[in-house]
Amino acid sequence: MSLVDGLSPFSGFTPFSAFSIFLAIAAAGFVFLIVGFLFGELFGHGDLVGHDADVHGDVHGVSFFSTRVLSVFVTAFGGFGAIGVHMGYRTEVSTALGLVGGLIFGGIIYLFASFLYGQQASSDIRVSDLVGRTAQVSVAIPQGGLGQVRCSMGESVVEKLARTADGAAVPANCSVKIEAIVGETVLVRRSD
């Protein structure tokens, strides 16, 4: 067939409607969401963009780019876009509805996940919390040299390389007070 006959070479092809495209987007987002729930955040990698603290905030926290937040955004975008087309709005307006719906529902999931993450107990121990605490010498500290101390913090026990602040020797099993932290070493002073 030619265009001279008034028929397009694509006359047998029926283009997809905006409604079906939005529904397909919603379905793809929903399938990705279900797969994410069944198999975890892509086998333990819940961040599609990477782990950059400047982009996402807390490296160990919830990210806007987690697979669950993104899949909820895509699902809501497709769903609200399809609703807009079904209500008779133009494609541009339906796309805007989809974006707003996606941002709202993605934001809700992000806030909920952030809340849950914030409720988790943290076993992280900050080294700065050691200053002022009493520790036990586990490996004797020779005069002017390095030894090792053990300090209990809650349910955790922290062991650090140690040297005395005044350079004196401290035998094993003595109590010391941690005065400062220098790199990976703590400066201690005998407390008994």
PDB file of C-alpha atoms in Angstrom:
ATOM      1  CA  MET A   1       0.000   0.000   0.000  1.00  0.00           C
ATOM      2  CA  SER A   2       1.128   3.502  -0.605  1.00  0.00           C
ATOM      3  CA  LEU A   3       0.308   6.846   0.887  1.00  0.00           C
ATOM      4  CA  VAL A   4      -1.231   7.820  -2.450  1.00  0.00           C
ATOM      5  CA  ASP A   5      -4.171   5.515  -1.731  1.00  0.00           C
ATOM      6  CA  GLY A   6      -4.855   7.515   1.420  1.00  0.00           C
ATOM      7  CA  LEU A   7      -3.804   4.711   3.744  1.00  0.00           C
ATOM      8  CA  SER A   8      -0.811   4.769   5.991  1.00  0.00           C
ATOM      9  CA  PRO A   9       1.671   1.891   5.884  1.00  0.00           C
ATOM     10  CA  PHE A  10       0.953   1.615   9.630  1.00  0.00           C
ATOM     11  CA  SER A  11      -2.824   1.388   9.235  1.00  0.00           C
ATOM     12  CA  GLY A  12      -2.873  -2.122  10.713  1.00  0.00           C
ATOM     13  CA  PHE A  13      -1.038  -0.904  13.820  1.00  0.00           C
ATOM     14  CA  THR A  14      -3.174   0.342  16.677  1.00  0.00           C
ATOM     15  CA  PRO A  15      -1.219   2.753  18.889  1.00  0.00           C
ATOM     16  CA  PHE A  16      -1.368   2.274  22.631  1.00  0.00           C
ATOM     17  CA  SER A  17      -3.671   4.640  24.452  1.00  0.00           C
ATOM     18  CA  ALA A  18      -2.381   6.892  27.214  1.00  0.00           C
ATOM     19  CA  PHE A  19      -4.606   4.959  29.631  1.00  0.00           C
ATOM     20  CA  SER A  20      -2.958   1.630  28.782  1.00  0.00           C
ATOM     21  CA  ILE A  21       0.525   3.148  29.004  1.00  0.00           C
ATOM     22  CA  PHE A  22      -0.179   4.545  32.480  1.00  0.00           C
ATOM     23  CA  LEU A  23      -1.615   1.186  33.551  1.00  0.00           C
ATOM     24  CA  ALA A  24       1.480  -0.598  32.232  1.00  0.00           C
ATOM     25  CA  ILE A  25       3.705   1.791  34.221  1.00  0.00           C
ATOM     26  CA  ALA A  26       1.636   1.139  37.359  1.00  0.00           C
ATOM     27  CA  ALA A  27       1.791  -2.619  36.790  1.00  0.00           C
ATOM     28  CA  ALA A  28       5.573  -2.552  36.281  1.00  0.00           C
ATOM     29  CA  GLY A  29       6.046  -0.554  39.495  1.00  0.00           C
ATOM     30  CA  PHE A  30       3.771  -2.914  41.406  1.00  0.00           C
ATOM     31  CA  VAL A  31       5.582  -6.023  40.134  1.00  0.00           C
ATOM     32  CA  PHE A  32       8.921  -4.461  41.099  1.00  0.00           C
ATOM     33  CA  LEU A  33       7.499  -3.659  44.551  1.00  0.00           C
ATOM     34  CA  ILE A  34       6.310  -7.241  45.076  1.00  0.00           C
ATOM     35  CA  VAL A  35       9.631  -8.668  43.897  1.00  0.00           C
ATOM     36  CA  GLY A  36      11.409  -6.281  46.283  1.00  0.00           C
ATOM     37  CA  PHE A  37       9.294  -7.460  49.212  1.00  0.00           C
ATOM     38  CA  LEU A  38       9.757 -11.130  48.356  1.00  0.00           C
ATOM     39  CA  PHE A  39      13.480 -11.068  47.651  1.00  0.00           C
ATOM     40  CA  GLY A  40      14.656  -8.137  49.748  1.00  0.00           C
ATOM     41  CA  GLU A  41      16.069  -4.875  48.517  1.00  0.00           C
ATOM     42  CA  LEU A  42      17.593  -6.413  45.391  1.00  0.00           C
ATOM     43  CA  PHE A  43      19.498  -9.008  47.408  1.00  0.00           C
ATOM     44  CA  GLY A  44      20.680  -6.541  50.021  1.00  0.00           C
ATOM     45  CA  HIS A  45      21.347  -3.567  47.749  1.00  0.00           C
ATOM     46  CA  GLY A  46      18.443  -1.255  48.528  1.00  0.00           C
ATOM     47  CA  ASP A  47      19.870   1.820  46.886  1.00  0.00           C
ATOM     48  CA  LEU A  48      19.810   2.102  43.106  1.00  0.00           C
ATOM     49  CA  VAL A  49      22.100   5.117  42.862  1.00  0.00           C
ATOM     50  CA  GLY A  50      24.836   4.164  45.300  1.00  0.00           C
ATOM     51  CA  HIS A  51      25.758   5.082  48.827  1.00  0.00           C
ATOM     52  CA  ASP A  52      26.646   8.742  48.751  1.00  0.00           C
ATOM     53  CA  ALA A  53      25.926  10.514  52.024  1.00  0.00           C
ATOM     54  CA  ASP A  54      25.765  13.895  50.301  1.00  0.00           C
ATOM     55  CA  VAL A  55      22.896  12.758  48.076  1.00  0.00           C
ATOM     56  CA  HIS A  56      20.952  10.601  50.487  1.00  0.00           C
ATOM     57  CA  GLY A  57      21.658  11.938  53.945  1.00  0.00           C
ATOM     58  CA  ASP A  58      22.596   9.193  56.397  1.00  0.00           C
ATOM     59  CA  VAL A  59      24.533   6.444  54.626  1.00  0.00           C
ATOM     60  CA  HIS A  60      22.965   3.782  56.824  1.00  0.00           C
ATOM     61  CA  GLY A  61      19.473   5.273  56.825  1.00  0.00           C
ATOM     62  CA  VAL A  62      16.594   5.214  54.389  1.00  0.00           C
ATOM     63  CA  SER A  63      17.176   6.732  50.960  1.00  0.00           C
ATOM     64  CA  PHE A  64      14.840   8.465  48.517  1.00  0.00           C
ATOM     65  CA  PHE A  65      16.395   6.129  45.962  1.00  0.00           C
ATOM     66  CA  SER A  66      15.614   2.854  47.745  1.00  0.00           C
ATOM     67  CA  THR A  67      13.918   0.323  45.500  1.00  0.00           C
ATOM     68  CA  ARG A  68      10.761   0.303  47.611  1.00  0.00           C
ATOM     69  CA  VAL A  69      10.322   4.085  47.582  1.00  0.00           C
ATOM     70  CA  LEU A  70      10.972   4.239  43.834  1.00  0.00           C
ATOM     71  CA  SER A  71       8.627   1.344  43.054  1.00  0.00           C
ATOM     72  CA  VAL A  72       5.827   2.964  45.097  1.00  0.00           C
ATOM     73  CA  PHE A  73       6.474   6.227  43.229  1.00  0.00           C
ATOM     74  CA  VAL A  74       6.265   4.463  39.839  1.00  0.00           C
ATOM     75  CA  THR A  75       3.125   2.539  40.844  1.00  0.00           C
ATOM     76  CA  ALA A  76       1.367   5.683  42.090  1.00  0.00           C
ATOM     77  CA  PHE A  77       2.522   7.674  39.047  1.00  0.00           C
ATOM     78  CA  GLY A  78       1.001   5.109  36.683  1.00  0.00           C
ATOM     79  CA  GLY A  79      -2.155   4.700  38.740  1.00  0.00           C
ATOM     80  CA  PHE A  80      -2.891   8.412  39.105  1.00  0.00           C
ATOM     81  CA  GLY A  81      -2.010   9.012  35.463  1.00  0.00           C
ATOM     82  CA  ALA A  82      -4.496   6.307  34.422  1.00  0.00           C
ATOM     83  CA  ILE A  83      -7.155   7.833  36.692  1.00  0.00           C
ATOM     84  CA  GLY A  84      -6.544  11.229  35.089  1.00  0.00           C
ATOM     85  CA  VAL A  85      -6.946   9.823  31.560  1.00  0.00           C
ATOM     86  CA  HIS A  86     -10.048   7.871  32.609  1.00  0.00           C
ATOM     87  CA  MET A  87     -11.583  11.083  34.011  1.00  0.00           C
ATOM     88  CA  GLY A  88     -11.091  12.733  30.629  1.00  0.00           C
ATOM     89  CA  TYR A  89      -8.062  14.920  31.339  1.00  0.00           C
ATOM     90  CA  ARG A  90      -5.440  15.497  28.658  1.00  0.00           C
ATOM     91  CA  THR A  91      -2.214  13.481  28.788  1.00  0.00           C
ATOM     92  CA  GLU A  92      -0.221  16.434  30.145  1.00  0.00           C
ATOM     93  CA  VAL A  93      -2.641  16.962  33.039  1.00  0.00           C
ATOM     94  CA  SER A  94      -2.754  13.223  33.702  1.00  0.00           C
ATOM     95  CA  THR A  95       1.045  13.131  33.776  1.00  0.00           C
ATOM     96  CA  ALA A  96       1.071  15.997  36.301  1.00  0.00           C
ATOM     97  CA  LEU A  97      -1.502  14.112  38.413  1.00  0.00           C
ATOM     98  CA  GLY A  98       0.718  11.046  38.217  1.00  0.00           C
ATOM     99  CA  LEU A  99       3.780  13.005  39.344  1.00  0.00           C
ATOM    100  CA  VAL A 100       1.936  14.561  42.268  1.00  0.00           C
ATOM    101  CA  GLY A 101       0.444  11.207  43.297  1.00  0.00           C
ATOM    102  CA  GLY A 102       3.820   9.498  42.942  1.00  0.00           C
ATOM    103  CA  LEU A 103       5.584  12.144  45.020  1.00  0.00           C
ATOM    104  CA  ILE A 104       2.921  11.998  47.738  1.00  0.00           C
ATOM    105  CA  PHE A 105       2.851   8.208  48.039  1.00  0.00           C
ATOM    106  CA  GLY A 106       6.631   7.855  47.606  1.00  0.00           C
ATOM    107  CA  GLY A 107       7.076  10.518  50.297  1.00  0.00           C
ATOM    108  CA  ILE A 108       4.696   8.706  52.644  1.00  0.00           C
ATOM    109  CA  ILE A 109       6.638   5.453  52.227  1.00  0.00           C
ATOM    110  CA  TYR A 110       9.933   7.315  52.723  1.00  0.00           C
ATOM    111  CA  LEU A 111       8.679   8.954  55.942  1.00  0.00           C
ATOM    112  CA  PHE A 112       7.255   5.671  57.239  1.00  0.00           C
ATOM    113  CA  ALA A 113      10.494   3.791  56.493  1.00  0.00           C
ATOM    114  CA  SER A 114      12.525   6.599  58.102  1.00  0.00           C
ATOM    115  CA  PHE A 115      10.332   6.383  61.197  1.00  0.00           C
ATOM    116  CA  LEU A 116      10.817   2.602  61.409  1.00  0.00           C
ATOM    117  CA  TYR A 117      14.558   2.926  60.873  1.00  0.00           C
ATOM    118  CA  GLY A 118      14.751   5.523  63.637  1.00  0.00           C
ATOM    119  CA  GLN A 119      13.046   3.118  66.046  1.00  0.00           C
ATOM    120  CA  GLN A 120      15.733   0.463  65.614  1.00  0.00           C
ATOM    121  CA  ALA A 121      18.178   0.053  68.439  1.00  0.00           C
ATOM    122  CA  SER A 122      21.686   0.967  67.456  1.00  0.00           C
ATOM    123  CA  SER A 123      24.635  -1.162  68.456  1.00  0.00           C
ATOM    124  CA  ASP A 124      27.067   1.383  67.020  1.00  0.00           C
ATOM    125  CA  ILE A 125      29.529   2.689  69.557  1.00  0.00           C
ATOM    126  CA  ARG A 126      31.169   6.017  68.968  1.00  0.00           C
ATOM    127  CA  VAL A 127      34.808   6.097  69.960  1.00  0.00           C
ATOM    128  CA  SER A 128      34.302   9.575  71.443  1.00  0.00           C
ATOM    129  CA  ASP A 129      31.977   7.995  74.038  1.00  0.00           C
ATOM    130  CA  LEU A 130      35.013   6.249  75.561  1.00  0.00           C
ATOM    131  CA  VAL A 131      36.523   9.476  76.933  1.00  0.00           C
ATOM    132  CA  GLY A 132      36.059   9.679  80.698  1.00  0.00           C
ATOM    133  CA  ARG A 133      35.264   5.979  81.102  1.00  0.00           C
ATOM    134  CA  THR A 134      37.139   3.499  83.236  1.00  0.00           C
ATOM    135  CA  ALA A 135      38.812   0.628  81.409  1.00  0.00           C
ATOM    136  CA  GLN A 136      40.756  -2.499  82.326  1.00  0.00           C
ATOM    137  CA  VAL A 137      44.274  -3.022  80.955  1.00  0.00           C
ATOM    138  CA  SER A 138      44.156  -6.318  79.038  1.00  0.00           C
ATOM    139  CA  VAL A 139      47.715  -6.149  77.640  1.00  0.00           C
ATOM    140  CA  ALA A 140      50.303  -4.422  79.833  1.00  0.00           C
ATOM    141  CA  ILE A 141      51.356  -0.963  78.717  1.00  0.00           C
ATOM    142  CA  PRO A 142      55.172  -0.664  78.812  1.00  0.00           C
ATOM    143  CA  GLN A 143      56.844   2.634  79.666  1.00  0.00           C
ATOM    144  CA  GLY A 144      56.467   4.863  76.598  1.00  0.00           C
ATOM    145  CA  GLY A 145      54.887   2.001  74.623  1.00  0.00           C
ATOM    146  CA  LEU A 146      51.556   0.581  73.519  1.00  0.00           C
ATOM    147  CA  GLY A 147      49.295  -1.834  75.315  1.00  0.00           C
ATOM    148  CA  GLN A 148      45.611  -2.621  75.138  1.00  0.00           C
ATOM    149  CA  VAL A 149      42.577  -1.759  77.243  1.00  0.00           C
ATOM    150  CA  ARG A 150      39.082  -3.196  77.442  1.00  0.00           C
ATOM    151  CA  CYS A 151      36.070  -1.010  78.218  1.00  0.00           C
ATOM    152  CA  SER A 152      32.448  -2.076  78.708  1.00  0.00           C
ATOM    153  CA  MET A 153      29.797   0.114  77.111  1.00  0.00           C
ATOM    154  CA  GLY A 154      26.313  -1.199  77.750  1.00  0.00           C
ATOM    155  CA  GLU A 155      26.233  -4.741  76.410  1.00  0.00           C
ATOM    156  CA  SER A 156      29.313  -4.226  74.232  1.00  0.00           C
ATOM    157  CA  VAL A 157      32.973  -4.556  75.084  1.00  0.00           C
ATOM    158  CA  VAL A 158      35.416  -2.334  73.208  1.00  0.00           C
ATOM    159  CA  GLU A 159      39.123  -3.100  73.008  1.00  0.00           C
ATOM    160  CA  LYS A 160      41.520  -0.343  71.953  1.00  0.00           C
ATOM    161  CA  LEU A 161      45.263   0.139  71.699  1.00  0.00           C
ATOM    162  CA  ALA A 162      46.390   2.335  74.571  1.00  0.00           C
ATOM    163  CA  ARG A 163      49.318   4.365  75.820  1.00  0.00           C
ATOM    164  CA  THR A 164      49.589   6.323  79.020  1.00  0.00           C
ATOM    165  CA  ALA A 165      49.279  10.087  78.941  1.00  0.00           C
ATOM    166  CA  ASP A 166      52.388  10.492  81.108  1.00  0.00           C
ATOM    167  CA  GLY A 167      54.403   7.678  79.496  1.00  0.00           C
ATOM    168  CA  ALA A 168      54.400   5.498  82.646  1.00  0.00           C
ATOM    169  CA  ALA A 169      54.087   1.714  82.553  1.00  0.00           C
ATOM    170  CA  VAL A 170      50.821   0.072  83.629  1.00  0.00           C
ATOM    171  CA  PRO A 171      50.618  -3.675  84.329  1.00  0.00           C
ATOM    172  CA  ALA A 172      47.781  -5.876  83.062  1.00  0.00           C
ATOM    173  CA  ASN A 173      44.517  -6.053  85.034  1.00  0.00           C
ATOM    174  CA  CYS A 174      44.852  -2.501  86.390  1.00  0.00           C
ATOM    175  CA  SER A 175      42.086   0.051  86.083  1.00  0.00           C
ATOM    176  CA  VAL A 176      42.734   3.143  83.991  1.00  0.00           C
ATOM    177  CA  LYS A 177      40.717   6.180  83.002  1.00  0.00           C
ATOM    178  CA  ILE A 178      40.496   7.058  79.298  1.00  0.00           C
ATOM    179  CA  GLU A 179      41.486  10.722  78.924  1.00  0.00           C
ATOM    180  CA  ALA A 180      41.669  11.242  75.161  1.00  0.00           C
ATOM    181  CA  ILE A 181      41.625   9.567  71.780  1.00  0.00           C
ATOM    182  CA  VAL A 182      44.453  10.024  69.299  1.00  0.00           C
ATOM    183  CA  GLY A 183      43.669   8.257  66.016  1.00  0.00           C
ATOM    184  CA  GLU A 184      43.075   4.606  66.852  1.00  0.00           C
ATOM    185  CA  THR A 185      44.844   4.848  70.219  1.00  0.00           C
ATOM    186  CA  VAL A 186      43.408   5.943  73.553  1.00  0.00           C
ATOM    187  CA  LEU A 187      45.418   7.889  76.102  1.00  0.00           C
ATOM    188  CA  VAL A 188      44.889   6.565  79.607  1.00  0.00           C
ATOM    189  CA  ARG A 189      45.944   7.371  83.184  1.00  0.00           C
ATOM    190  CA  ARG A 190      46.187   4.835  85.994  1.00  0.00           C
ATOM    191  CA  SER A 191      43.218   5.282  88.341  1.00  0.00           C
ATOM    192  CA  ASP A 192      44.245   3.123  91.326  1.00  0.00           C
TER     193      ASP A 192
END
